[in-house]
Short mmCIF file of C-alpha atoms and ligand atoms in Angstrom, two decimals:
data_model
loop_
_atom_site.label_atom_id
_atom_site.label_comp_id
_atom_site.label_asym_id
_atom_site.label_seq_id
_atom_site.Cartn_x
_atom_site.Cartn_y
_atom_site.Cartn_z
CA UNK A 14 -57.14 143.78 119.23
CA UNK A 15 -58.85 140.86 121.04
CA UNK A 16 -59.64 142.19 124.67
CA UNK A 17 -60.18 138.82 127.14
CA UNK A 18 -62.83 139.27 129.92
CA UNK A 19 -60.38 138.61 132.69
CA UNK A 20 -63.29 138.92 135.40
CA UNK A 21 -67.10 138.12 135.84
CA UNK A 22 -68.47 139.10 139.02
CA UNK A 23 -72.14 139.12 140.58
CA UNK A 24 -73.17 141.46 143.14
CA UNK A 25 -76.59 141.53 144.97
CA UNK A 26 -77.15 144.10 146.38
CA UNK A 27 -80.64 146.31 148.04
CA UNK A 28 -79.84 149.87 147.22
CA UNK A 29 -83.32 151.18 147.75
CA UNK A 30 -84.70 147.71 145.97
CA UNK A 31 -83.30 144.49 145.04
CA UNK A 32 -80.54 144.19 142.05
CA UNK A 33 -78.73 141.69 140.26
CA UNK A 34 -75.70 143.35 138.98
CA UNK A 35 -73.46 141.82 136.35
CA UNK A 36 -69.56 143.38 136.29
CA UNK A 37 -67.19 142.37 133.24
CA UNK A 38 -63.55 143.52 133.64
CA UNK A 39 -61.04 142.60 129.90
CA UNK A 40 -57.43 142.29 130.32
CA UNK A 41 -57.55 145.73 130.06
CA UNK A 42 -59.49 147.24 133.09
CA UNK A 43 -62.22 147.96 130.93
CA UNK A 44 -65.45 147.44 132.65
CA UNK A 45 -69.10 146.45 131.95
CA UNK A 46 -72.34 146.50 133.58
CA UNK A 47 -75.36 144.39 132.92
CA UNK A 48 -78.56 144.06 134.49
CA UNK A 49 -80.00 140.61 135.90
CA UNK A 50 -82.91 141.49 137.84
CA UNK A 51 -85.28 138.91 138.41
CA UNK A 52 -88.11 140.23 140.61
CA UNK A 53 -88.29 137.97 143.83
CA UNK A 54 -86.62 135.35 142.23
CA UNK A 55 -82.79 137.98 142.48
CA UNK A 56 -80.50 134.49 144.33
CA UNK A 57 -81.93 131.85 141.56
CA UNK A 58 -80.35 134.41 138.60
CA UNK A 59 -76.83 134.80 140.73
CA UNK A 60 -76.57 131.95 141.16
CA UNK A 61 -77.07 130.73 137.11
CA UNK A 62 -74.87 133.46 136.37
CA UNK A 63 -72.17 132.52 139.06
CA UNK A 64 -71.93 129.02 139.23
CA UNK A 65 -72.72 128.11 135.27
CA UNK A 66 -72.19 131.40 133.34
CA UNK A 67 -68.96 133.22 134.47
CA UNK A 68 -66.75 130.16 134.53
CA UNK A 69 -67.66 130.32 130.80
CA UNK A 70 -66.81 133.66 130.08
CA UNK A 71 -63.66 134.45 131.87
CA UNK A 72 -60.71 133.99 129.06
CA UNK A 73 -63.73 134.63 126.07
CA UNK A 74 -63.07 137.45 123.45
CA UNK A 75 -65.26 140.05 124.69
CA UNK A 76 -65.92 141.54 121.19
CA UNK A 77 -67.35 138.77 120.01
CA UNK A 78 -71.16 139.66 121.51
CA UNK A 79 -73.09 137.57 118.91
CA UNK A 80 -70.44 134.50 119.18
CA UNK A 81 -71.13 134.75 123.29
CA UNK A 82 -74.98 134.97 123.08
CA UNK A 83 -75.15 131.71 121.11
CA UNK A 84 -73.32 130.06 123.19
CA UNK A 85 -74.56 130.92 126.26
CA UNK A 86 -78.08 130.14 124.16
CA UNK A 87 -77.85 127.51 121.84
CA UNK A 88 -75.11 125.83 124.03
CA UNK A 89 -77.21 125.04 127.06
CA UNK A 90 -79.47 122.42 126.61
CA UNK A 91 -81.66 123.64 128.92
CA UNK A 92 -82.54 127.18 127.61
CA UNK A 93 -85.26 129.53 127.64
CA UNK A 94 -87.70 130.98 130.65
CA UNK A 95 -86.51 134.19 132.80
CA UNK A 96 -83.75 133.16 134.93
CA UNK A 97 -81.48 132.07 131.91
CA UNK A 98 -82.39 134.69 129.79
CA UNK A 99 -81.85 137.33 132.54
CA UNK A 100 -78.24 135.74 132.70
CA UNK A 101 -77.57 136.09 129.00
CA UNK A 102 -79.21 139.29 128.74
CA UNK A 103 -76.68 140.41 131.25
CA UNK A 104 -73.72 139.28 129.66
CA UNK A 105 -74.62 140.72 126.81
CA UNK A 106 -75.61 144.08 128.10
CA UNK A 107 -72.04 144.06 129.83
CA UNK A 108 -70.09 143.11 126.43
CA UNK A 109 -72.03 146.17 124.37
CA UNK A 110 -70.85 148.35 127.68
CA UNK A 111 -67.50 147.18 126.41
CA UNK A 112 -67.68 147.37 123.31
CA UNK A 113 -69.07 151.32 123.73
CA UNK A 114 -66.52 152.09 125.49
CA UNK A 115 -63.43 150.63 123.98
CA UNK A 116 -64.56 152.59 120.74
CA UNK A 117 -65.17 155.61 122.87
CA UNK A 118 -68.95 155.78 121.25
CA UNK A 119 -72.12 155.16 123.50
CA UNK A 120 -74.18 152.05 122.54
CA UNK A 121 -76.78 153.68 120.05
CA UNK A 122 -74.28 154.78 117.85
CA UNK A 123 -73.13 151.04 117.34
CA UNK A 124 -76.69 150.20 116.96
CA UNK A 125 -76.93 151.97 113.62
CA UNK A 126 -77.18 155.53 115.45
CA UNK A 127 -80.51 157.64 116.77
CA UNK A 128 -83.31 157.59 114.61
CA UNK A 129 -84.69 160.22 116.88
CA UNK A 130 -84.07 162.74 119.10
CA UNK A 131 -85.27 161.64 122.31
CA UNK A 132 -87.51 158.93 123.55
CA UNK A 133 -91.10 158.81 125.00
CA UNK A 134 -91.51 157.78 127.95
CA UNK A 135 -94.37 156.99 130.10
CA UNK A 136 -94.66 157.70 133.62
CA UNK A 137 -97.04 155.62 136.51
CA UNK A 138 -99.91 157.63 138.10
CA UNK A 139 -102.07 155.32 140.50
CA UNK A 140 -104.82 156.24 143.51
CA UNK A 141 -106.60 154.42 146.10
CA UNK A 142 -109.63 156.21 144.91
CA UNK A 143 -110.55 158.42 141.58
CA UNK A 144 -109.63 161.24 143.55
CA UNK A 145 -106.36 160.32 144.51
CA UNK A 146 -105.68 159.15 141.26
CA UNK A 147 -106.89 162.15 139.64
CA UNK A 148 -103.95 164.24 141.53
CA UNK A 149 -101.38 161.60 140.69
CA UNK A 150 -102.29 161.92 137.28
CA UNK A 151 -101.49 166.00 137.56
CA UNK A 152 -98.58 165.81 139.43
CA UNK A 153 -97.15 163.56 136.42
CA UNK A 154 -98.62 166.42 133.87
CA UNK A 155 -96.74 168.91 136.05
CA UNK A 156 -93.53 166.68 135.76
CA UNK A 157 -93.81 167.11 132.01
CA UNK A 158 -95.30 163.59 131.47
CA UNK A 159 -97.21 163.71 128.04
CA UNK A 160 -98.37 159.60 128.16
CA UNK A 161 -99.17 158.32 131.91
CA UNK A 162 -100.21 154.70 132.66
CA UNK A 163 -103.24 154.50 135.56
CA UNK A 164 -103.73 151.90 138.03
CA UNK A 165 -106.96 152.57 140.53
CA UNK A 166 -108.07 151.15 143.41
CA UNK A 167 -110.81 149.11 143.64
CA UNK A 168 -113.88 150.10 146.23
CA UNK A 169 -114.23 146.35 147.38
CA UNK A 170 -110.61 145.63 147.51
CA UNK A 171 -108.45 146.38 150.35
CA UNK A 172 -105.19 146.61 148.17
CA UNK A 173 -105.46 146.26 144.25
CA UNK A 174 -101.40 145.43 142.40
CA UNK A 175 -99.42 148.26 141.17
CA UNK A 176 -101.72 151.15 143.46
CA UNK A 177 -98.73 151.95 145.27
CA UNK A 178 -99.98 153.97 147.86
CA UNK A 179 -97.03 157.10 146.68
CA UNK A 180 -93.61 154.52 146.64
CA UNK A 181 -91.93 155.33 143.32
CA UNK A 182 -91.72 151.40 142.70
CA UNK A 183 -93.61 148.30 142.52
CA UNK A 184 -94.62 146.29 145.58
CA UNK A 185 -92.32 143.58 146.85
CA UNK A 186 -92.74 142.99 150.14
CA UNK A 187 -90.04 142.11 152.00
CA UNK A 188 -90.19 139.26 154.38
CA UNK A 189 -89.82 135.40 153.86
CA UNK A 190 -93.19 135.12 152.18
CA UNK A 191 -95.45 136.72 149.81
CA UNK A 192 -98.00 139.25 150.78
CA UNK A 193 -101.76 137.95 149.97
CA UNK A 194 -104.08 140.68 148.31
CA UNK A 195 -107.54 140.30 147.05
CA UNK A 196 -108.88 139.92 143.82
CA UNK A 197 -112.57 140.38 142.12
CA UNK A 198 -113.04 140.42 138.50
CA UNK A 199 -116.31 141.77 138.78
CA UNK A 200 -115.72 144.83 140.95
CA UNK A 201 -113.05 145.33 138.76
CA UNK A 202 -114.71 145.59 135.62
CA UNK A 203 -117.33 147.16 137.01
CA UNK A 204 -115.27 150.10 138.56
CA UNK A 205 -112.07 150.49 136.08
CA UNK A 206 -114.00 151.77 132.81
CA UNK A 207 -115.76 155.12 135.28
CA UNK A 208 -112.48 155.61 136.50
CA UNK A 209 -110.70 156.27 133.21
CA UNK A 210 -113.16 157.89 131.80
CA UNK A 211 -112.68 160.60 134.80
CA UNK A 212 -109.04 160.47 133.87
CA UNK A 213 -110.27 161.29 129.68
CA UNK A 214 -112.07 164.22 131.13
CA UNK A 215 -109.34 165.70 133.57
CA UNK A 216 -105.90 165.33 131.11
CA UNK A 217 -107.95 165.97 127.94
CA UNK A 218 -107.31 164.63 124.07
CA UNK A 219 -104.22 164.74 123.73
CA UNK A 220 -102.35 162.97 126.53
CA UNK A 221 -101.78 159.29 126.26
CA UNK A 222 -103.66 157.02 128.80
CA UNK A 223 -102.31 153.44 129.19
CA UNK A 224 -104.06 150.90 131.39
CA UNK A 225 -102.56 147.19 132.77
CA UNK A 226 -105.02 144.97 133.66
CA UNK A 227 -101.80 142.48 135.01
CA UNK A 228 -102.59 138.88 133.06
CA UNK A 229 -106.44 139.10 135.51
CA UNK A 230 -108.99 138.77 132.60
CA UNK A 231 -110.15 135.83 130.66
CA UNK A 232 -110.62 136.37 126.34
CA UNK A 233 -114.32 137.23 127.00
CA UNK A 234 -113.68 139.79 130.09
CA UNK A 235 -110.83 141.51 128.07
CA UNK A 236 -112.78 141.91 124.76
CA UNK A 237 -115.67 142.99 126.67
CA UNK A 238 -113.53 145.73 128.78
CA UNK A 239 -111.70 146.27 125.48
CA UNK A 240 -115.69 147.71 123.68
CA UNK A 241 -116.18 149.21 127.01
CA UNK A 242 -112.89 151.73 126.56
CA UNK A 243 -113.41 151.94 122.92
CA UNK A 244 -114.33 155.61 122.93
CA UNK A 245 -111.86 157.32 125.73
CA UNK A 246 -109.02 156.44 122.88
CA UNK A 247 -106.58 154.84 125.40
CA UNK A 248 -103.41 154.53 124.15
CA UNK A 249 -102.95 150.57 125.09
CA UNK A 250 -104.79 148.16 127.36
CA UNK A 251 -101.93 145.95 128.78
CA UNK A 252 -101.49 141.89 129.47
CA UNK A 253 -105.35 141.35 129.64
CA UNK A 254 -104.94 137.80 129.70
CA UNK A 255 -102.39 135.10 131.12
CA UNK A 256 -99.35 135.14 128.98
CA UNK A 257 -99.65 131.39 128.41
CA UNK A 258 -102.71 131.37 126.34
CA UNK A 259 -101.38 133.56 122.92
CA UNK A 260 -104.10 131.86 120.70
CA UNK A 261 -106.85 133.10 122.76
CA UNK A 262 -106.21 136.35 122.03
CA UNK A 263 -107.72 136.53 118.87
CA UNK A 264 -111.00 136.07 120.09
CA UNK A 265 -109.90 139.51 122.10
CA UNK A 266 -109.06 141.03 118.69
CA UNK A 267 -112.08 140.09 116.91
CA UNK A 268 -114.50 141.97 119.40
CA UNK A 269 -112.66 145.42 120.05
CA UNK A 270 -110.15 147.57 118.14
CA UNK A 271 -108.31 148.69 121.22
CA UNK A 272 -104.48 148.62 121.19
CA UNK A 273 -103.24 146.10 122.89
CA UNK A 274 -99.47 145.46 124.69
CA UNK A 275 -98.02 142.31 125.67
CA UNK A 276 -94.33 140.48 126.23
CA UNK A 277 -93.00 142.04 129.85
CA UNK A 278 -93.39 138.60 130.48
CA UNK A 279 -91.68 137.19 127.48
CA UNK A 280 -87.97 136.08 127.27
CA UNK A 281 -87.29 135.22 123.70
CA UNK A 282 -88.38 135.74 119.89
CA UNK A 283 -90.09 132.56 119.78
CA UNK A 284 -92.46 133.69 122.59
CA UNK A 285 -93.02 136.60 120.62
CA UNK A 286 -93.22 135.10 117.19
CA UNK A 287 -97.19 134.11 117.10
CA UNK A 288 -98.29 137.21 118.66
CA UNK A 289 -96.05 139.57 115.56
CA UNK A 290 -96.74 137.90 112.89
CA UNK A 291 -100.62 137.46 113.47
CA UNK A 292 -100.81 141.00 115.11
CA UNK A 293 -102.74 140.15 117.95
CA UNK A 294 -100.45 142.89 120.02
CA UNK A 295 -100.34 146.56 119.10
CA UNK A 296 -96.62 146.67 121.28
CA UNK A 297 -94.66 144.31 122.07
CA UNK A 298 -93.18 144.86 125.57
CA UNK A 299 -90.24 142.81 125.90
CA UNK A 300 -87.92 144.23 128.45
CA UNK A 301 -84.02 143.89 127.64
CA UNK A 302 -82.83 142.05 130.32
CA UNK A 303 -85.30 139.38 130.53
CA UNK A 304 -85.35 138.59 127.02
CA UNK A 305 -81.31 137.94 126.42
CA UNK A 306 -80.36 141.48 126.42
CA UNK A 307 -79.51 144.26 123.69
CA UNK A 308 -78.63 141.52 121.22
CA UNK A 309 -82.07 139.57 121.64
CA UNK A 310 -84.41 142.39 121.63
CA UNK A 311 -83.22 143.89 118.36
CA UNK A 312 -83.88 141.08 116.62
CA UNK A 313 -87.32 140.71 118.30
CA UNK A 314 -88.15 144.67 117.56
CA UNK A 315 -86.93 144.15 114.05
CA UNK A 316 -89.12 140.92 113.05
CA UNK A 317 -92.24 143.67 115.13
CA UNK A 318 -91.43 146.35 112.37
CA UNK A 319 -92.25 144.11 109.57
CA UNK A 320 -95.62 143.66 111.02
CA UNK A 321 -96.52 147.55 112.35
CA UNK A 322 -96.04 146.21 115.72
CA UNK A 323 -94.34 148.82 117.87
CA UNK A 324 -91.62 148.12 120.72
CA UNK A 325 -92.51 149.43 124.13
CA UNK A 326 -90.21 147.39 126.40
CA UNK A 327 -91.18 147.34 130.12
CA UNK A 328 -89.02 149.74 132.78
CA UNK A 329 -90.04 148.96 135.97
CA UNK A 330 -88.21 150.02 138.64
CA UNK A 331 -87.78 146.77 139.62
CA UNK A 332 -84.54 146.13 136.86
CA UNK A 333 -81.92 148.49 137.59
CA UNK A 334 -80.16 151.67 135.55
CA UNK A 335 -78.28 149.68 133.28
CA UNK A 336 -81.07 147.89 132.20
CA UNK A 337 -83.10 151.16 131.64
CA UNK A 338 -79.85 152.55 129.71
CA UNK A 339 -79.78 149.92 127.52
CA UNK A 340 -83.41 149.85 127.10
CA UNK A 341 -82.66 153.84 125.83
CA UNK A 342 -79.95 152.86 123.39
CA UNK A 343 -82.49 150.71 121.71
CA UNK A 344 -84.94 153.06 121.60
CA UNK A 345 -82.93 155.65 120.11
CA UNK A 346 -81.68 153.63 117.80
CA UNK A 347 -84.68 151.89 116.05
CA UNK A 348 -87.16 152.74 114.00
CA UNK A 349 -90.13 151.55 115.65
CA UNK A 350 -89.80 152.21 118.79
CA UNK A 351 -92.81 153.84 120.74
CA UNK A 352 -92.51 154.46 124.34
CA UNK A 353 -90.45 153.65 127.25
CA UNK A 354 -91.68 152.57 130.74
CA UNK A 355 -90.49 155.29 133.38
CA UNK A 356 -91.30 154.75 136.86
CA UNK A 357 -88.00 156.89 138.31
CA UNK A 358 -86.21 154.84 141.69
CA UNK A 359 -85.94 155.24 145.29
CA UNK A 360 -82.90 157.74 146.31
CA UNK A 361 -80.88 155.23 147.43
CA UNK A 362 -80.61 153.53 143.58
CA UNK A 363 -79.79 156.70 142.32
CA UNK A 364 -77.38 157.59 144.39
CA UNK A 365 -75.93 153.87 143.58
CA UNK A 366 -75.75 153.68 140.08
CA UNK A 367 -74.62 156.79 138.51
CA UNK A 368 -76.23 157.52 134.84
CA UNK A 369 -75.80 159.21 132.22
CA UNK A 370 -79.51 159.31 130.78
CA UNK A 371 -81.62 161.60 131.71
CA UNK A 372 -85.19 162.89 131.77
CA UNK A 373 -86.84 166.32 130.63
CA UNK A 374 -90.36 166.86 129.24
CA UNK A 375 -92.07 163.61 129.09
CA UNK A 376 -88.56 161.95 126.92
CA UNK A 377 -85.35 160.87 128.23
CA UNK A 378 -82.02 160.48 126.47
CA UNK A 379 -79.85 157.72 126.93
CA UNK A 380 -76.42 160.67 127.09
CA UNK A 381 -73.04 160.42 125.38
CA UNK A 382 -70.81 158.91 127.26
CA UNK A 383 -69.24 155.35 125.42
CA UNK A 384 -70.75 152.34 126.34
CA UNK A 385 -74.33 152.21 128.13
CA UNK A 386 -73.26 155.37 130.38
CA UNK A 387 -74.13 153.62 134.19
CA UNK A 388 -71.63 152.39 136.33
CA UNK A 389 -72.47 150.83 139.94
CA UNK A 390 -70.45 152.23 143.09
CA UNK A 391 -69.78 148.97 144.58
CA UNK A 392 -69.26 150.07 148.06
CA UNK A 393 -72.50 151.72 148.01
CA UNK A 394 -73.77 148.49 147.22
CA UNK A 395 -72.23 146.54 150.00
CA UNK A 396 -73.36 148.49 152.37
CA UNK A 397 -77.09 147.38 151.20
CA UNK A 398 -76.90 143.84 151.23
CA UNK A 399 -79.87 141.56 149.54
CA UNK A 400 -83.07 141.33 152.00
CA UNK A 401 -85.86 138.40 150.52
CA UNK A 402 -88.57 140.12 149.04
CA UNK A 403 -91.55 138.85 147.19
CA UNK A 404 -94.26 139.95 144.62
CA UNK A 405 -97.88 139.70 146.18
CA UNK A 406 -100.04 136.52 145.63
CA UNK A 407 -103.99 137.17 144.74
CA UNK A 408 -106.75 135.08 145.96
CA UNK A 409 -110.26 135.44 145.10
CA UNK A 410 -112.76 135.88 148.22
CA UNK A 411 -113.14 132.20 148.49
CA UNK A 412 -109.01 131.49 148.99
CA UNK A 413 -108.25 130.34 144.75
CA UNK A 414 -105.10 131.79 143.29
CA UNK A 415 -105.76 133.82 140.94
CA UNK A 416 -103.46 134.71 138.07
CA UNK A 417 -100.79 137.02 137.74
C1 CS2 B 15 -95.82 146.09 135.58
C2 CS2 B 15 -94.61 145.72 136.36
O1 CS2 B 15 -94.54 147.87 134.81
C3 CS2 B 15 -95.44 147.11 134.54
O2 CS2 B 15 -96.07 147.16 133.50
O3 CS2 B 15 -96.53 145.07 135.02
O4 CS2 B 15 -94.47 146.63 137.35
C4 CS2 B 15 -94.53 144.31 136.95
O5 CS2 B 15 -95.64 144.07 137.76
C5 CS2 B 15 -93.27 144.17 137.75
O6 CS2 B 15 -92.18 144.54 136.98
C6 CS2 B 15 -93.10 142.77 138.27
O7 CS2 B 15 -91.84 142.61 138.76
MG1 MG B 16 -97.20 145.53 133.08
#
């Protein structure tokens, strides 16, 4: 029976961080969630979804997921970039919800069922200094974390991007304009290869050391950091270059064998097309609601797995539950996935969106219950309305930008 989305309703809310919440009600009182977070940029992606998309979807057949993602695609003239594919990746999030749920089956089991048991997951240590870090890096080990990604500071650099000083989620400061941190390449290259090499030494062969370098590095810097790391077998060197420049990339892969990952950036196949099918990427690290949602990244895993590209989609803690949910459906679901991003959230976020995932030894599982298995207390929510909060800017000593 066709079930009409009577409802489409956006809340913004700042349980413990930011969110852009997407809620679908049918004819029926069934309800979905989807995730629209769009770090910094939260009003521009409520307001798409709003004023343009909900109009749109109130009186549409909410089985018909594909049908809706084409339209809400192919139908807008202007398409592409973050904000509208955080919109459609939140409809369509919400309409699997549905869907789960109507059929009384969570979402991997309509994606084909698991393929595995439980999914890797990767958690953030980061320190000011090596020996900071060092300790982050055991508490994670005690936590059960078996692959741990490690951001260090800099000596040189006041504040270095994603060393979080002990907050369980990315900076964003809050106020009306960016925070301004410093950047050197140089004291960066010069200090990053000692420090995970200490971090080799302390956790041993076997656990898996990842490393984001944040878009800072030009081709000849990465494939020269990329030798450099060669022999402490990391598990991937992350966004070494600006996202724009894909070609350039394989003057990375000619130098060094180092795995590379790439894409939390990325919103759509097409981004992803040049850097699958030549394999310049290792994993491809598109995250499900900025690249059109459940729907989207399937097909973008599945044109990966011809290549031996793995999917690692991004999980910061900076998209909410029911984009990390859906992100586990996936992953249980398809062949080759590899890892899953797991920062964890501030107490307030979990007390906000209940879940039914959850984490033991290093793996989470996305649970049982139908649909994606997170629903949002909305008065919770209200009572933590939006406050403006923006990603840092870097400047090089002498006042350029410098990229992201
Ligand atoms: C980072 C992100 O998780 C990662 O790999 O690159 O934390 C990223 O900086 C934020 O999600 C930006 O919003
Ligand atoms: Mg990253």
């Amino acid at each position: 029976m066709a079930q009409r989305i009577a409802e489409a309703k956006v809340i913004v809310a700042s349980p413990g961080r930011n969110f852009v919440t997407l809620k679908l009600v049918t004819a029926d009182g069934v309800v979905g969630w989807g995730d629209a977070t769009v770090n910094g940029r939260e009003l521009a992606v409520a307001a798409y979804l709003s004023e343009h998309v909900a109009p749109l979807l109130v009186g549409r057949d909410a089985d018909r997921i594909e049908d809706t993602w084409q339209y809400l695609y192919r139908g807008a003239y202007w398409r592409r970039g973050p904000i509208t594919m955080a919109a459609i990746g939140a409809v369509d999030m919400a309409l699997w919800d549905i869907k789960g749920k109507i059929a009384g089956l969570p979402v991997y089991q309509l994606l084909g069922g698991a393929v595995r048991d439980k999914v890797l997951t990767y958690a953030h240590a980061t320190g000011a200094d090596t020996a900071a870090l060092l300790d982050s890096v055991r508490e994670k080990l005690n936590h059960g974390f078996r692959a741990i990604r490690v951001q260090s500071g800099i000596p040189g650099l006041d504040k270095v991007y994603g060393v979080s000083g002990g907050n369980a989620y990315e900076p964003a400061g809050r106020g009306t304009r960016p925070d301004e941190e410093p950047w050197d390449t140089g004291k960066y290259l010069r200090h990053i290869p000692g420090a995970l090499a200490e971090v080799r030494a302390e956790v041993g062969p076997e656990v898996k050391v990842l490393h984001d370098v944040h878009h800072r590095l030009t081709p000849t810097e990465a494939a020269g950091l990329g030798k450099a790391l060669e022999d402490l077998d990391l598990f991937w060197l992350e966004d070494v270059t600006p996202a724009e420049n894909q070609e350039l990339l394989r003057q990375v892969r000619r130098h060094t064998t180092i795995p590379l990952a790439i894409g939390e950036v990325f919103n759509t196949i097409w981004d992803c097309q040049t850097l699958i099918t030549e394999r310049l990427v290792d994993y491809i690290r598109t995250c499900v609601v900025h690249a059109g949602g459940i729907s989207h990244v399937r097909k973008i895993f599945h044109l990966a797995e011809l290549y031996q590209v793995a999917a690692a989609p991004h999980g910061p803690s900076d998209v909410s539950p029911v984009n990390l949910a859906a992100s586990l459906h996936v992953g249980l679901a398809t062949h080759n996935f590899a890892i899953q991003e797991y920062m964890g959230y501030p107490d307030a976020t979990e007390e906000a969106f209940s879940h039914a995932y959850s984490y033991q030894d290093g793996h989470l599982h996305p649970g049982d219950a139908p649909g994606l298995g997170v629903e949002l207390d909305e008065e919770f929510a209200a009572r933590h309305p939006y406050q403006q909060a923006y990603l840092p800017v870097a400047r090089l000593a002498d006042g350029t930008v410098k990229d992201w």
